[in-house]
CSV table of C-alpha atoms in Angstrom, one decimal:
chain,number,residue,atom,x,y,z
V,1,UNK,CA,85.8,-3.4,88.3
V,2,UNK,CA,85.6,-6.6,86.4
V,3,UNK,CA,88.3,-9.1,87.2
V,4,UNK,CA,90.5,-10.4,84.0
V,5,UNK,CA,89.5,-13.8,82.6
V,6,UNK,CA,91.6,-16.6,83.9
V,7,UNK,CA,93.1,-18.9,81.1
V,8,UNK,CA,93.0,-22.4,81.1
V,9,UNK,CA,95.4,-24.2,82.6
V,10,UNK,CA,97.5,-26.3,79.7
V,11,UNK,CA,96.5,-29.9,79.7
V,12,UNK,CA,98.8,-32.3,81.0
V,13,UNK,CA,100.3,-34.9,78.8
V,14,UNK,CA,100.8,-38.3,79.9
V,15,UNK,CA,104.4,-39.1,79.8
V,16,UNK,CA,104.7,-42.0,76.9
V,17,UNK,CA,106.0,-44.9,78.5
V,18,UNK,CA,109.5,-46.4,78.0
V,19,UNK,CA,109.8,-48.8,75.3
V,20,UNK,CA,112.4,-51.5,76.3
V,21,UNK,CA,115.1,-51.2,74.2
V,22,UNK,CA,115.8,-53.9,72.0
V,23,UNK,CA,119.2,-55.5,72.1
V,24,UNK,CA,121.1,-56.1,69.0
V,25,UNK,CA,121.9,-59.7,68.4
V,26,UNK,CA,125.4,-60.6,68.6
V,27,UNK,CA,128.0,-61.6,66.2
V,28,UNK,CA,127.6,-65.2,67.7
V,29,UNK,CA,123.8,-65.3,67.4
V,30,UNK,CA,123.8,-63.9,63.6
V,31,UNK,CA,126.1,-67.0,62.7
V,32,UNK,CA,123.7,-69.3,64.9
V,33,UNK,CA,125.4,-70.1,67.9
V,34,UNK,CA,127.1,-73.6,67.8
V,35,UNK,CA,124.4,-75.4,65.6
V,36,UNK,CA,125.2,-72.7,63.0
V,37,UNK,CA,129.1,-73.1,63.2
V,38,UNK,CA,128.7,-76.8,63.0
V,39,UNK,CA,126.2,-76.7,60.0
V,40,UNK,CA,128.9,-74.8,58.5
V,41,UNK,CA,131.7,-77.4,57.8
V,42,UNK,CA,128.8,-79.5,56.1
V,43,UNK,CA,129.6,-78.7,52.4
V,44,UNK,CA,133.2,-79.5,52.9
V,45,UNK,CA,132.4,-82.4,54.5
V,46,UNK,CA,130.1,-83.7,52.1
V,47,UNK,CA,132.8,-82.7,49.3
V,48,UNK,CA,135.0,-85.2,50.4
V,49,UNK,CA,133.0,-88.0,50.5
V,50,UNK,CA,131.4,-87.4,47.4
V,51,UNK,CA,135.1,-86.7,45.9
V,52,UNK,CA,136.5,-90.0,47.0
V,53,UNK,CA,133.2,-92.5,46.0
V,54,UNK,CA,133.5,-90.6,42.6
V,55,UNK,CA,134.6,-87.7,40.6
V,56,UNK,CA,135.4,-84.0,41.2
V,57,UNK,CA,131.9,-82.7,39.3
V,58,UNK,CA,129.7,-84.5,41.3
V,59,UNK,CA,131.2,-83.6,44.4
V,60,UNK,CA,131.4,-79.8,43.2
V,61,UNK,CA,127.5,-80.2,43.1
V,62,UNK,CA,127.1,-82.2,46.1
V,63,UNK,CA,128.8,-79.4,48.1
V,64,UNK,CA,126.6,-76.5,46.5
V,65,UNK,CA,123.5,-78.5,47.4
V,66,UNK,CA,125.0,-78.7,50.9
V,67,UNK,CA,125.7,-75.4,51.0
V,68,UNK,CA,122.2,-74.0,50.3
V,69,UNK,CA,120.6,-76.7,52.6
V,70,UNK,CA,122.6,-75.2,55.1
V,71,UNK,CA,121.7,-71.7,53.6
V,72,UNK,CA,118.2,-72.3,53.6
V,73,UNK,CA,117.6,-73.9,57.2
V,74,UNK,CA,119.5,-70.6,58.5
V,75,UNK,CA,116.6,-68.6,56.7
V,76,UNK,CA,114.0,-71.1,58.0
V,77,UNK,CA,115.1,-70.3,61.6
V,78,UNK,CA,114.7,-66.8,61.2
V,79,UNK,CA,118.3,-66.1,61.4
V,80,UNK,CA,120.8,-63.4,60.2
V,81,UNK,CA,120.9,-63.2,56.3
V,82,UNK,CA,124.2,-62.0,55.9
V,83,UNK,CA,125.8,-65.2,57.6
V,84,UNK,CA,123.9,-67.9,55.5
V,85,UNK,CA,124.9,-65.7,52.0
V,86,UNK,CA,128.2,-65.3,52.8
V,87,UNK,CA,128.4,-69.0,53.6
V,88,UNK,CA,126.9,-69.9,50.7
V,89,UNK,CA,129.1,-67.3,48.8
V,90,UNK,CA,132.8,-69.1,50.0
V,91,UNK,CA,131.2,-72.8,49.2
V,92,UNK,CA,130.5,-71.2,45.6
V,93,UNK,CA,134.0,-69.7,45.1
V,94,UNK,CA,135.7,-72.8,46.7
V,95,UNK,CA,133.4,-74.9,44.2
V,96,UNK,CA,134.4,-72.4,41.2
V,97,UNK,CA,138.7,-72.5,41.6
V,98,UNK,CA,138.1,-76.4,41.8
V,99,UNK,CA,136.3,-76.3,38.8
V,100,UNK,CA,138.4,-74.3,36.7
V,101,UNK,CA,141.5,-75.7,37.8
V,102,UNK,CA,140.0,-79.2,37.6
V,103,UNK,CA,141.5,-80.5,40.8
V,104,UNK,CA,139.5,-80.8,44.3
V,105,UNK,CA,142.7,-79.1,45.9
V,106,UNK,CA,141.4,-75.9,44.5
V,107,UNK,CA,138.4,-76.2,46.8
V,108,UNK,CA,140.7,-76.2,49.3
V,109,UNK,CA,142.6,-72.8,48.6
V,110,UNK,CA,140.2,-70.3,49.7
V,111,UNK,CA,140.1,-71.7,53.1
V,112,UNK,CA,143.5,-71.7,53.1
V,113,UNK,CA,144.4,-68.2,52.3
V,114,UNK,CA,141.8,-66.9,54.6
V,115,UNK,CA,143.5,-68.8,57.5
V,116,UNK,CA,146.5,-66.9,56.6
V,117,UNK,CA,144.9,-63.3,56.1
V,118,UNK,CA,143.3,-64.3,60.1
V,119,UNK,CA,147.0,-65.3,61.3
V,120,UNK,CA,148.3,-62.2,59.8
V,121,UNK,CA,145.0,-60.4,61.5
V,122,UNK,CA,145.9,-61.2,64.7
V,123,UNK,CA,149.8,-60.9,64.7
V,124,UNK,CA,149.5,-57.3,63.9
V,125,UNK,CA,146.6,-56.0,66.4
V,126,UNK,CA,149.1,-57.4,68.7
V,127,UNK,CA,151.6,-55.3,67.6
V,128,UNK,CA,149.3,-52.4,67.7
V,129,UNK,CA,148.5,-53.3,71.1
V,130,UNK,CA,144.2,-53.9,69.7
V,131,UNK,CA,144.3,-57.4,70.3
V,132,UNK,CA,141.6,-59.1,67.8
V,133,UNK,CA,140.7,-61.6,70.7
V,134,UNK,CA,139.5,-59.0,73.0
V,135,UNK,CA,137.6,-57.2,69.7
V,136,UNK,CA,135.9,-60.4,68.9
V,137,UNK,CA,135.0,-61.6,72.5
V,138,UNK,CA,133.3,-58.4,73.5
V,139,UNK,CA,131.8,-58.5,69.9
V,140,UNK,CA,130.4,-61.8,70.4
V,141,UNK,CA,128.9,-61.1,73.8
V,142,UNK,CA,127.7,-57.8,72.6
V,143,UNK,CA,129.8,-55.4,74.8
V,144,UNK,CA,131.7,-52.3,74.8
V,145,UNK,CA,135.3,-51.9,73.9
V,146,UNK,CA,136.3,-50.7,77.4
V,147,UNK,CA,138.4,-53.5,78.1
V,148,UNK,CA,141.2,-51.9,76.5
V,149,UNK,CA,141.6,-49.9,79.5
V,150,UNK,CA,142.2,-52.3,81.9
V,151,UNK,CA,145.9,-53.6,82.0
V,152,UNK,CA,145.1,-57.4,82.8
V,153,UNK,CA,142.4,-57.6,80.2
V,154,UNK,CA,144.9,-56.3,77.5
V,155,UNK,CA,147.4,-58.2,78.7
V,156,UNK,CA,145.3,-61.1,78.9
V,157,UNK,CA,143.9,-61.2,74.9
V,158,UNK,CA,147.2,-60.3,74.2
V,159,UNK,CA,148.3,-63.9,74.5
V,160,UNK,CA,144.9,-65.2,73.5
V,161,UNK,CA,145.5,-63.5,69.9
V,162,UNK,CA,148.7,-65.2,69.7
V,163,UNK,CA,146.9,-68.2,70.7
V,164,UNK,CA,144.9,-68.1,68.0
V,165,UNK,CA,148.0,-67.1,65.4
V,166,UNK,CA,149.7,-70.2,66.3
V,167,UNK,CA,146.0,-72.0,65.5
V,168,UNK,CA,145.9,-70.1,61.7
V,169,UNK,CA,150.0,-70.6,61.3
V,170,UNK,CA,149.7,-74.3,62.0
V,171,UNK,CA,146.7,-74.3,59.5
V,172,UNK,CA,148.6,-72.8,56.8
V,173,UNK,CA,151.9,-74.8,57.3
V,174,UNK,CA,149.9,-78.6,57.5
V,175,UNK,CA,147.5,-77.4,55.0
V,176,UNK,CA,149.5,-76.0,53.0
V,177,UNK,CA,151.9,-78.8,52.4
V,178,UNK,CA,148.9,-81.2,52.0
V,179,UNK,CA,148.3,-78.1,48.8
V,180,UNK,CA,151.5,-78.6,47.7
V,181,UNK,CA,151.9,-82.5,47.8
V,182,UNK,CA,148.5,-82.9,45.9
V,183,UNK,CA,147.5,-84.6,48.8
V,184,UNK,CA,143.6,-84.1,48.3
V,185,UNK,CA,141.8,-86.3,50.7
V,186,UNK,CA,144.3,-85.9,53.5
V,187,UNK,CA,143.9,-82.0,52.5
V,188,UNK,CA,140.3,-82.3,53.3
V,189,UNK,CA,140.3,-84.2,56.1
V,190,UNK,CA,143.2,-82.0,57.5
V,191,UNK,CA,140.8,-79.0,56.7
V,192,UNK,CA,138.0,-80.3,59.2
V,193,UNK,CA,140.6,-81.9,61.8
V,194,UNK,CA,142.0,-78.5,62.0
V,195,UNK,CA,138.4,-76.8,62.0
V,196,UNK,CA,136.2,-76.9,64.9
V,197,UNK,CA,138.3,-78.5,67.4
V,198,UNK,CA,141.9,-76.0,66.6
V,199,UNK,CA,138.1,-73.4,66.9
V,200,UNK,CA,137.4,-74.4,70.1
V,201,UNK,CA,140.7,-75.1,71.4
V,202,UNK,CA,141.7,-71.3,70.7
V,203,UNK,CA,138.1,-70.3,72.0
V,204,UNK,CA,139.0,-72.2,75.5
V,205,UNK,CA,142.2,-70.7,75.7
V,206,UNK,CA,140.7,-67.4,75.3
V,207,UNK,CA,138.0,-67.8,78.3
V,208,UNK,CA,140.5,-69.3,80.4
V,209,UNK,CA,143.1,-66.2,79.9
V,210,UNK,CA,139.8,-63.7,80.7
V,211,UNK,CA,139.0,-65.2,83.9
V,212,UNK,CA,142.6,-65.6,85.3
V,213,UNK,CA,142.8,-61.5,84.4
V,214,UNK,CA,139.8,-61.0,85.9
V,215,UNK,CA,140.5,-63.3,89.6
V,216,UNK,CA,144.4,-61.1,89.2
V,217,UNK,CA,144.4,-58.5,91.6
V,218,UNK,CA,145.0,-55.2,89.7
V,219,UNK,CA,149.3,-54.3,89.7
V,220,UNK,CA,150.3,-58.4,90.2
């Protein structure tokens, strides 16, 4: 009796091996870290000198240029596109309402009502108990939104967000008079005063109220 054929056993495929996954950058390395943020206030910066050694035109140009050299040495580090347009997008609208209104306060006014649309921001994710600090934060470091969870972490960017609507309130409320007053230099020089270090004030307030919640025991 002849014995039936034996099949083949099925070649074995090597198991493909694991590609590292690559981590998405963060909110804070698509605007360039601190370089990037500091690069930032350059077109405003250079609008006001211009402005006060001559005339509003020149200065409207001066701060394009700025604003693209800025622009282009974002795209020359190989960093996020969206950051360096959307920079170069405000100093172009800032630099449009100043020259159709023909004053350099209008350069000012888009700054201005954006620190009021943030203030307002923040005021009402606190009242919705979705804190914008805690959103931002864990944006920024590229976590998860599980912080929400935990009592002292809420609590904590709870008073961080209305950290930082006292920072946007206090910007619209100087600023604002400066607008109203026609005060134009002291409107610019208010705008970076109450830039960067109002920034990193907020920013130190905000790592400050994490790690106390974090060192609280749970229920104190």
């Amino acid at each position: 009796m002849t014995q039936p054929p034996v099949e083949p056993e099925p070649e074995r495929t090597r198991p493909e091996p694991e590609r590292p996954e690559r981590k998405a950058p963060t909110i804070m390395e698509q605007m360039g870290g601190v370089p990037g943020i500091v690069a930032s206030t350059a077109p405003v910066l250079v609008f006001i000198i211009v402005n006060v050694l001559t005339s509003l035109q020149p200065a409207l140009i001066a701060a394009l240029a700025a604003g693209a050299a800025v622009a282009v040495w974002r795209l020359v580090r190989k960093q996020a596109l969206m950051p360096a347009l959307s920079g170069l997008l405000g100093v172009g609208v800032a630099a449009f309402i100043a020259y159709r209104t023909g004053e350099a306060r209008g350069f000012y006014l888009p700054g201005l009502l954006t620190s009021a649309a943030f203030g307002l921001a923040f005021l009402v994710s606190v009242l919705v108990r979705r804190p914008l600090a805690g959103v931002i934060w864990h944006g920024i470091n590229g976590h998860g939104q599980t912080w929400r969870r935990d009592p002292r972490l809420l609590r904590a960017y709870t008073w961080a967000s209305l950290l930082w609507v006292v920072v946007f309130a206090s910007r619209v409320v100087v600023q604002g008079w400066l607008y109203d007053a026609e005060e134009e230099t002291w409107l610019g020089i208010a705008r970076l005063a109450m830039g960067l270090p109002l920034f990193g004030l907020a920013l130190l307030g905000t790592v400050l109220a994490v790690r106390r919640a974090n060192r609280t025991p749970l229920g104190a």
